[in-house]
Amino acid sequence: MNGKVTKGIEFQRERVYTRRNGLTNGLTNGYTNGLTNGLNRRALRKSHEGEKKHGKILAVIVLCFLVLGVFAVLTYQNQQRNTIAIDGNFDDWQGVAKQSKERTTNVPENIDIAEYASTESGRNVAFYAMVYGNMLYGDGRYIVEVPDENPVYVAEIRENAIPNANGRDVAYVFIDTDNNANTGFKPSDKFAVGADRAIEILGKNGKIEASRVLEFAGTVPYEWNWIVKQSVDSATNGKQMET
């Protein structure tokens, strides 16, 4: 491991981030990039029989400063087929068509997504994102408040609903494995999918500290309650990240 690529540790049904209410503002109001192209995908890892049978998934990349409650949400579609090595060398992404977006006002450049893409890679699906600043830098320089559009939930989000990232940046890929927006994590109707799975990537100073697959364990759609299922390969290099 070179400090930028991580295979992580195998986790066995570790429960993380339990919260039953309040996760509406920040996730859906907050800072939302608002590109909604959609994504029809086969299973995240087609070798997993439990996911294989669903046939399609819908994915959303969410890059965020969890400790500050800032979220940038993107959805995308039109799957491609390429061979991607998750190794921190992004030359193999050059032939993959990417979606881009303009700089978002008042969002720190380290968490403002500039480009994103996805592609089938052998038996897997690979995801790519690039920010305007430095990926997973987590230097704690920025102080950004969650907008008070829903003041009932603001205090809960700041103090309880979102886990403390301890100065790290966190990226999420939310995955709808059953192609049903009414199941899984869905904090409001503005959220594009019902996320049954998620990839969580945590890092600081450009280095990945943890990369893992989560399974939604909530009893209601807005409950931030996940179980760690397994590790997943991820890598960063400057502005870019792949998983």
Short mmCIF file of N, CA and C in Angstrom, two decimals, residues 91-198:
data_model
loop_
_atom_site.label_atom_id
_atom_site.label_comp_id
_atom_site.label_asym_id
_atom_site.label_seq_id
_atom_site.Cartn_x
_atom_site.Cartn_y
_atom_site.Cartn_z
N ASP A 91 -4.67 7.32 -15.58
CA ASP A 91 -4.56 7.29 -17.04
C ASP A 91 -5.65 6.41 -17.67
N ASP A 92 -6.05 5.35 -16.96
CA ASP A 92 -7.05 4.45 -17.53
C ASP A 92 -8.45 5.06 -17.55
N TRP A 93 -8.63 6.22 -16.94
CA TRP A 93 -9.91 6.92 -17.01
C TRP A 93 -9.98 7.88 -18.20
N GLN A 94 -8.90 8.04 -18.94
CA GLN A 94 -8.88 9.03 -20.02
C GLN A 94 -9.90 8.70 -21.11
N GLY A 95 -10.15 7.44 -21.34
CA GLY A 95 -11.10 7.05 -22.37
C GLY A 95 -12.53 6.96 -21.89
N VAL A 96 -12.78 7.30 -20.64
CA VAL A 96 -14.13 7.22 -20.07
C VAL A 96 -14.79 8.59 -20.13
N ALA A 97 -15.96 8.66 -20.73
CA ALA A 97 -16.69 9.93 -20.81
C ALA A 97 -17.09 10.38 -19.41
N LYS A 98 -16.87 11.65 -19.13
CA LYS A 98 -17.14 12.20 -17.80
C LYS A 98 -18.17 13.32 -17.90
N GLN A 99 -18.92 13.49 -16.83
CA GLN A 99 -19.80 14.63 -16.68
C GLN A 99 -19.06 15.70 -15.88
N SER A 100 -19.29 16.95 -16.20
CA SER A 100 -18.61 18.03 -15.49
C SER A 100 -19.62 19.06 -15.00
N LYS A 101 -19.19 19.86 -14.05
CA LYS A 101 -20.04 20.92 -13.53
C LYS A 101 -19.19 22.13 -13.18
N GLU A 102 -19.84 23.28 -13.19
CA GLU A 102 -19.13 24.52 -12.87
C GLU A 102 -18.90 24.64 -11.37
N ARG A 103 -17.98 25.52 -11.03
CA ARG A 103 -17.67 25.78 -9.63
C ARG A 103 -18.92 26.26 -8.90
N THR A 104 -19.17 25.70 -7.71
CA THR A 104 -20.33 26.06 -6.91
C THR A 104 -19.97 27.18 -5.95
N THR A 105 -20.73 28.26 -5.98
CA THR A 105 -20.46 29.42 -5.13
C THR A 105 -20.54 29.05 -3.65
N ASN A 106 -19.58 29.52 -2.89
CA ASN A 106 -19.55 29.39 -1.43
C ASN A 106 -19.35 27.95 -0.93
N VAL A 107 -18.99 27.04 -1.81
CA VAL A 107 -18.65 25.68 -1.40
C VAL A 107 -17.13 25.54 -1.45
N PRO A 108 -16.48 25.07 -0.38
CA PRO A 108 -15.02 24.90 -0.40
C PRO A 108 -14.58 24.05 -1.58
N GLU A 109 -13.50 24.46 -2.25
CA GLU A 109 -13.06 23.77 -3.46
C GLU A 109 -12.67 22.32 -3.20
N ASN A 110 -12.26 22.00 -1.98
CA ASN A 110 -11.86 20.62 -1.69
C ASN A 110 -13.03 19.64 -1.67
N ILE A 111 -14.25 20.15 -1.59
CA ILE A 111 -15.42 19.28 -1.60
C ILE A 111 -16.39 19.64 -2.72
N ASP A 112 -15.93 20.44 -3.67
CA ASP A 112 -16.77 20.84 -4.80
C ASP A 112 -16.41 19.98 -6.01
N ILE A 113 -17.29 19.08 -6.40
CA ILE A 113 -17.02 18.14 -7.48
C ILE A 113 -16.96 18.86 -8.81
N ALA A 114 -15.91 18.60 -9.58
CA ALA A 114 -15.73 19.19 -10.91
C ALA A 114 -16.11 18.21 -12.01
N GLU A 115 -15.74 16.93 -11.85
CA GLU A 115 -16.05 15.89 -12.83
C GLU A 115 -16.40 14.59 -12.10
N TYR A 116 -17.16 13.74 -12.79
CA TYR A 116 -17.52 12.45 -12.22
C TYR A 116 -17.85 11.49 -13.35
N ALA A 117 -17.70 10.20 -13.07
CA ALA A 117 -17.94 9.18 -14.08
C ALA A 117 -18.11 7.83 -13.41
N SER A 118 -18.62 6.87 -14.18
CA SER A 118 -18.67 5.48 -13.73
C SER A 118 -18.49 4.58 -14.94
N THR A 119 -18.02 3.37 -14.70
CA THR A 119 -17.81 2.42 -15.79
C THR A 119 -17.75 1.01 -15.25
N GLU A 120 -18.17 0.05 -16.06
CA GLU A 120 -17.96 -1.34 -15.71
C GLU A 120 -16.49 -1.68 -15.92
N SER A 121 -15.94 -2.42 -14.98
CA SER A 121 -14.54 -2.82 -15.05
C SER A 121 -14.45 -4.30 -14.68
N GLY A 122 -14.44 -5.16 -15.70
CA GLY A 122 -14.44 -6.59 -15.44
C GLY A 122 -15.72 -7.00 -14.74
N ARG A 123 -15.59 -7.57 -13.55
CA ARG A 123 -16.74 -8.02 -12.76
C ARG A 123 -17.25 -6.93 -11.83
N ASN A 124 -16.64 -5.77 -11.87
CA ASN A 124 -16.96 -4.70 -10.93
C ASN A 124 -17.49 -3.46 -11.64
N VAL A 125 -17.92 -2.51 -10.84
CA VAL A 125 -18.26 -1.18 -11.32
C VAL A 125 -17.29 -0.21 -10.65
N ALA A 126 -16.69 0.67 -11.43
CA ALA A 126 -15.75 1.66 -10.90
C ALA A 126 -16.37 3.04 -10.96
N PHE A 127 -16.09 3.86 -9.94
CA PHE A 127 -16.59 5.22 -9.86
C PHE A 127 -15.42 6.19 -9.77
N TYR A 128 -15.61 7.37 -10.36
CA TYR A 128 -14.55 8.38 -10.43
C TYR A 128 -15.12 9.73 -10.04
N ALA A 129 -14.33 10.53 -9.34
CA ALA A 129 -14.71 11.91 -9.03
C ALA A 129 -13.47 12.77 -8.96
N MET A 130 -13.61 14.02 -9.37
CA MET A 130 -12.53 15.00 -9.27
C MET A 130 -13.10 16.27 -8.66
N VAL A 131 -12.39 16.88 -7.73
CA VAL A 131 -12.81 18.12 -7.10
C VAL A 131 -11.97 19.28 -7.63
N TYR A 132 -12.43 20.50 -7.37
CA TYR A 132 -11.69 21.68 -7.80
C TYR A 132 -10.44 21.90 -6.95
N GLY A 133 -10.46 21.43 -5.73
CA GLY A 133 -9.32 21.61 -4.83
C GLY A 133 -8.52 20.34 -4.71
N ASN A 134 -8.36 19.85 -3.47
CA ASN A 134 -7.62 18.63 -3.19
C ASN A 134 -8.56 17.57 -2.62
N MET A 135 -8.52 16.39 -3.19
CA MET A 135 -9.42 15.32 -2.78
C MET A 135 -9.06 14.79 -1.39
N LEU A 136 -10.07 14.65 -0.53
CA LEU A 136 -9.90 14.09 0.82
C LEU A 136 -8.77 14.78 1.57
N TYR A 137 -8.74 16.10 1.48
CA TYR A 137 -7.65 16.85 2.11
C TYR A 137 -7.88 17.00 3.61
N GLY A 138 -9.12 17.32 3.99
CA GLY A 138 -9.50 17.31 5.39
C GLY A 138 -8.63 18.14 6.30
N ASP A 139 -8.27 19.34 5.89
CA ASP A 139 -7.37 20.15 6.72
C ASP A 139 -8.11 20.98 7.76
N GLY A 140 -9.45 20.99 7.70
CA GLY A 140 -10.23 21.70 8.71
C GLY A 140 -10.18 23.21 8.60
N ARG A 141 -9.74 23.75 7.46
CA ARG A 141 -9.63 25.20 7.33
C ARG A 141 -10.98 25.87 7.16
N TYR A 142 -11.96 25.14 6.63
CA TYR A 142 -13.22 25.76 6.26
C TYR A 142 -14.26 25.60 7.36
N ILE A 143 -14.96 26.67 7.60
CA ILE A 143 -16.08 26.64 8.54
C ILE A 143 -17.32 27.01 7.75
N VAL A 144 -18.15 26.03 7.47
CA VAL A 144 -19.35 26.23 6.67
C VAL A 144 -20.53 25.72 7.45
N GLU A 145 -21.53 26.55 7.64
CA GLU A 145 -22.70 26.17 8.42
C GLU A 145 -23.77 25.55 7.53
N VAL A 146 -24.52 24.62 8.09
CA VAL A 146 -25.69 24.09 7.40
C VAL A 146 -26.73 25.20 7.30
N PRO A 147 -27.28 25.47 6.11
CA PRO A 147 -28.30 26.53 5.99
C PRO A 147 -29.50 26.24 6.89
N ASP A 148 -30.09 27.30 7.42
CA ASP A 148 -31.21 27.17 8.35
C ASP A 148 -32.55 27.07 7.63
N GLU A 149 -32.61 26.32 6.52
CA GLU A 149 -33.86 26.18 5.79
C GLU A 149 -34.84 25.29 6.54
N ASN A 150 -34.32 24.43 7.37
CA ASN A 150 -35.17 23.55 8.16
C ASN A 150 -34.64 23.56 9.58
N PRO A 151 -34.89 24.63 10.34
CA PRO A 151 -34.25 24.82 11.64
C PRO A 151 -34.59 23.73 12.65
N VAL A 152 -35.68 23.00 12.46
CA VAL A 152 -36.04 21.94 13.40
C VAL A 152 -34.96 20.87 13.44
N TYR A 153 -34.33 20.64 12.28
CA TYR A 153 -33.37 19.55 12.18
C TYR A 153 -31.92 20.00 12.26
N VAL A 154 -31.66 21.29 12.14
CA VAL A 154 -30.28 21.76 12.06
C VAL A 154 -29.46 21.35 13.27
N ALA A 155 -29.99 21.57 14.47
CA ALA A 155 -29.24 21.24 15.69
C ALA A 155 -28.97 19.75 15.78
N GLU A 156 -29.95 18.93 15.39
CA GLU A 156 -29.77 17.49 15.45
C GLU A 156 -28.69 17.03 14.49
N ILE A 157 -28.65 17.61 13.30
CA ILE A 157 -27.65 17.23 12.31
C ILE A 157 -26.26 17.61 12.79
N ARG A 158 -26.13 18.82 13.30
CA ARG A 158 -24.81 19.28 13.72
C ARG A 158 -24.26 18.46 14.88
N GLU A 159 -25.14 18.02 15.77
CA GLU A 159 -24.66 17.42 17.00
C GLU A 159 -24.82 15.91 17.05
N ASN A 160 -25.80 15.36 16.33
CA ASN A 160 -26.11 13.95 16.54
C ASN A 160 -26.18 13.12 15.27
N ALA A 161 -26.86 13.61 14.25
CA ALA A 161 -27.23 12.74 13.14
C ALA A 161 -26.05 12.32 12.29
N ILE A 162 -25.07 13.17 12.11
CA ILE A 162 -23.93 12.86 11.26
C ILE A 162 -22.72 12.55 12.13
N PRO A 163 -22.03 11.44 11.88
CA PRO A 163 -20.87 11.10 12.70
C PRO A 163 -19.76 12.12 12.57
N ASN A 164 -19.03 12.34 13.64
CA ASN A 164 -17.92 13.28 13.63
C ASN A 164 -16.80 12.72 12.77
N ALA A 165 -16.39 13.46 11.77
CA ALA A 165 -15.35 12.99 10.85
C ALA A 165 -13.95 13.26 11.37
N ASN A 166 -13.83 13.91 12.52
CA ASN A 166 -12.52 14.16 13.13
C ASN A 166 -11.54 14.85 12.17
N GLY A 167 -12.04 15.87 11.47
CA GLY A 167 -11.19 16.63 10.58
C GLY A 167 -10.98 16.01 9.22
N ARG A 168 -11.59 14.86 8.95
CA ARG A 168 -11.42 14.20 7.67
C ARG A 168 -12.51 14.62 6.69
N ASP A 169 -12.22 14.51 5.40
CA ASP A 169 -13.25 14.61 4.38
C ASP A 169 -13.80 13.21 4.13
N VAL A 170 -15.06 13.14 3.74
CA VAL A 170 -15.70 11.86 3.50
C VAL A 170 -16.44 11.91 2.17
N ALA A 171 -16.27 10.87 1.37
CA ALA A 171 -17.01 10.74 0.11
C ALA A 171 -17.93 9.55 0.21
N TYR A 172 -19.14 9.69 -0.34
CA TYR A 172 -20.10 8.59 -0.37
C TYR A 172 -20.54 8.33 -1.81
N VAL A 173 -20.72 7.06 -2.13
CA VAL A 173 -21.45 6.66 -3.33
C VAL A 173 -22.68 5.91 -2.84
N PHE A 174 -23.85 6.50 -3.02
CA PHE A 174 -25.09 5.86 -2.61
C PHE A 174 -25.61 4.99 -3.75
N ILE A 175 -26.03 3.76 -3.44
CA ILE A 175 -26.37 2.77 -4.46
C ILE A 175 -27.75 2.19 -4.20
N ASP A 176 -28.61 2.28 -5.21
CA ASP A 176 -29.95 1.71 -5.14
C ASP A 176 -29.92 0.34 -5.80
N THR A 177 -29.79 -0.73 -5.01
CA THR A 177 -29.59 -2.06 -5.58
C THR A 177 -30.85 -2.69 -6.13
N ASP A 178 -32.03 -2.23 -5.69
CA ASP A 178 -33.27 -2.83 -6.18
C ASP A 178 -34.02 -1.91 -7.14
N ASN A 179 -33.38 -0.80 -7.52
CA ASN A 179 -33.98 0.15 -8.47
C ASN A 179 -35.36 0.62 -7.99
N ASN A 180 -35.49 0.77 -6.67
CA ASN A 180 -36.76 1.19 -6.08
C ASN A 180 -36.48 2.38 -5.16
N ALA A 181 -36.93 3.55 -5.56
CA ALA A 181 -36.66 4.76 -4.78
C ALA A 181 -37.42 4.79 -3.46
N ASN A 182 -38.35 3.87 -3.27
CA ASN A 182 -39.13 3.85 -2.04
C ASN A 182 -38.54 2.95 -0.96
N THR A 183 -37.42 2.31 -1.25
CA THR A 183 -36.73 1.50 -0.24
C THR A 183 -35.34 2.06 -0.01
N GLY A 184 -34.75 1.77 1.13
CA GLY A 184 -33.41 2.24 1.43
C GLY A 184 -33.41 3.64 2.02
N PHE A 185 -32.22 4.23 2.09
CA PHE A 185 -32.04 5.55 2.68
C PHE A 185 -32.54 6.63 1.73
N LYS A 186 -33.49 7.43 2.18
CA LYS A 186 -34.07 8.50 1.38
C LYS A 186 -34.57 9.57 2.33
N PRO A 187 -33.75 10.56 2.65
CA PRO A 187 -34.12 11.55 3.66
C PRO A 187 -35.26 12.47 3.26
N SER A 188 -35.51 12.62 1.95
CA SER A 188 -36.64 13.43 1.50
C SER A 188 -36.92 13.09 0.05
N ASP A 189 -38.01 13.62 -0.48
CA ASP A 189 -38.36 13.38 -1.88
C ASP A 189 -37.36 13.99 -2.84
N LYS A 190 -36.56 14.95 -2.36
CA LYS A 190 -35.56 15.58 -3.21
C LYS A 190 -34.36 14.66 -3.45
N PHE A 191 -34.18 13.67 -2.60
CA PHE A 191 -33.07 12.73 -2.75
C PHE A 191 -33.39 11.80 -3.91
N ALA A 192 -32.43 11.62 -4.83
CA ALA A 192 -32.72 11.00 -6.12
C ALA A 192 -33.03 9.50 -6.03
N VAL A 193 -32.52 8.81 -5.02
CA VAL A 193 -32.65 7.36 -4.97
C VAL A 193 -33.05 6.91 -3.57
N GLY A 194 -33.40 5.63 -3.47
CA GLY A 194 -33.50 4.97 -2.18
C GLY A 194 -32.26 4.10 -2.04
N ALA A 195 -31.30 4.53 -1.23
CA ALA A 195 -29.98 3.90 -1.19
C ALA A 195 -29.97 2.69 -0.27
N ASP A 196 -29.86 1.50 -0.85
CA ASP A 196 -29.76 0.27 -0.08
C ASP A 196 -28.32 -0.02 0.35
N ARG A 197 -27.36 0.48 -0.41
CA ARG A 197 -25.94 0.33 -0.11
C ARG A 197 -25.27 1.70 -0.27
N ALA A 198 -24.08 1.81 0.30
CA ALA A 198 -23.27 3.02 0.12
C ALA A 198 -21.80 2.62 0.22
#
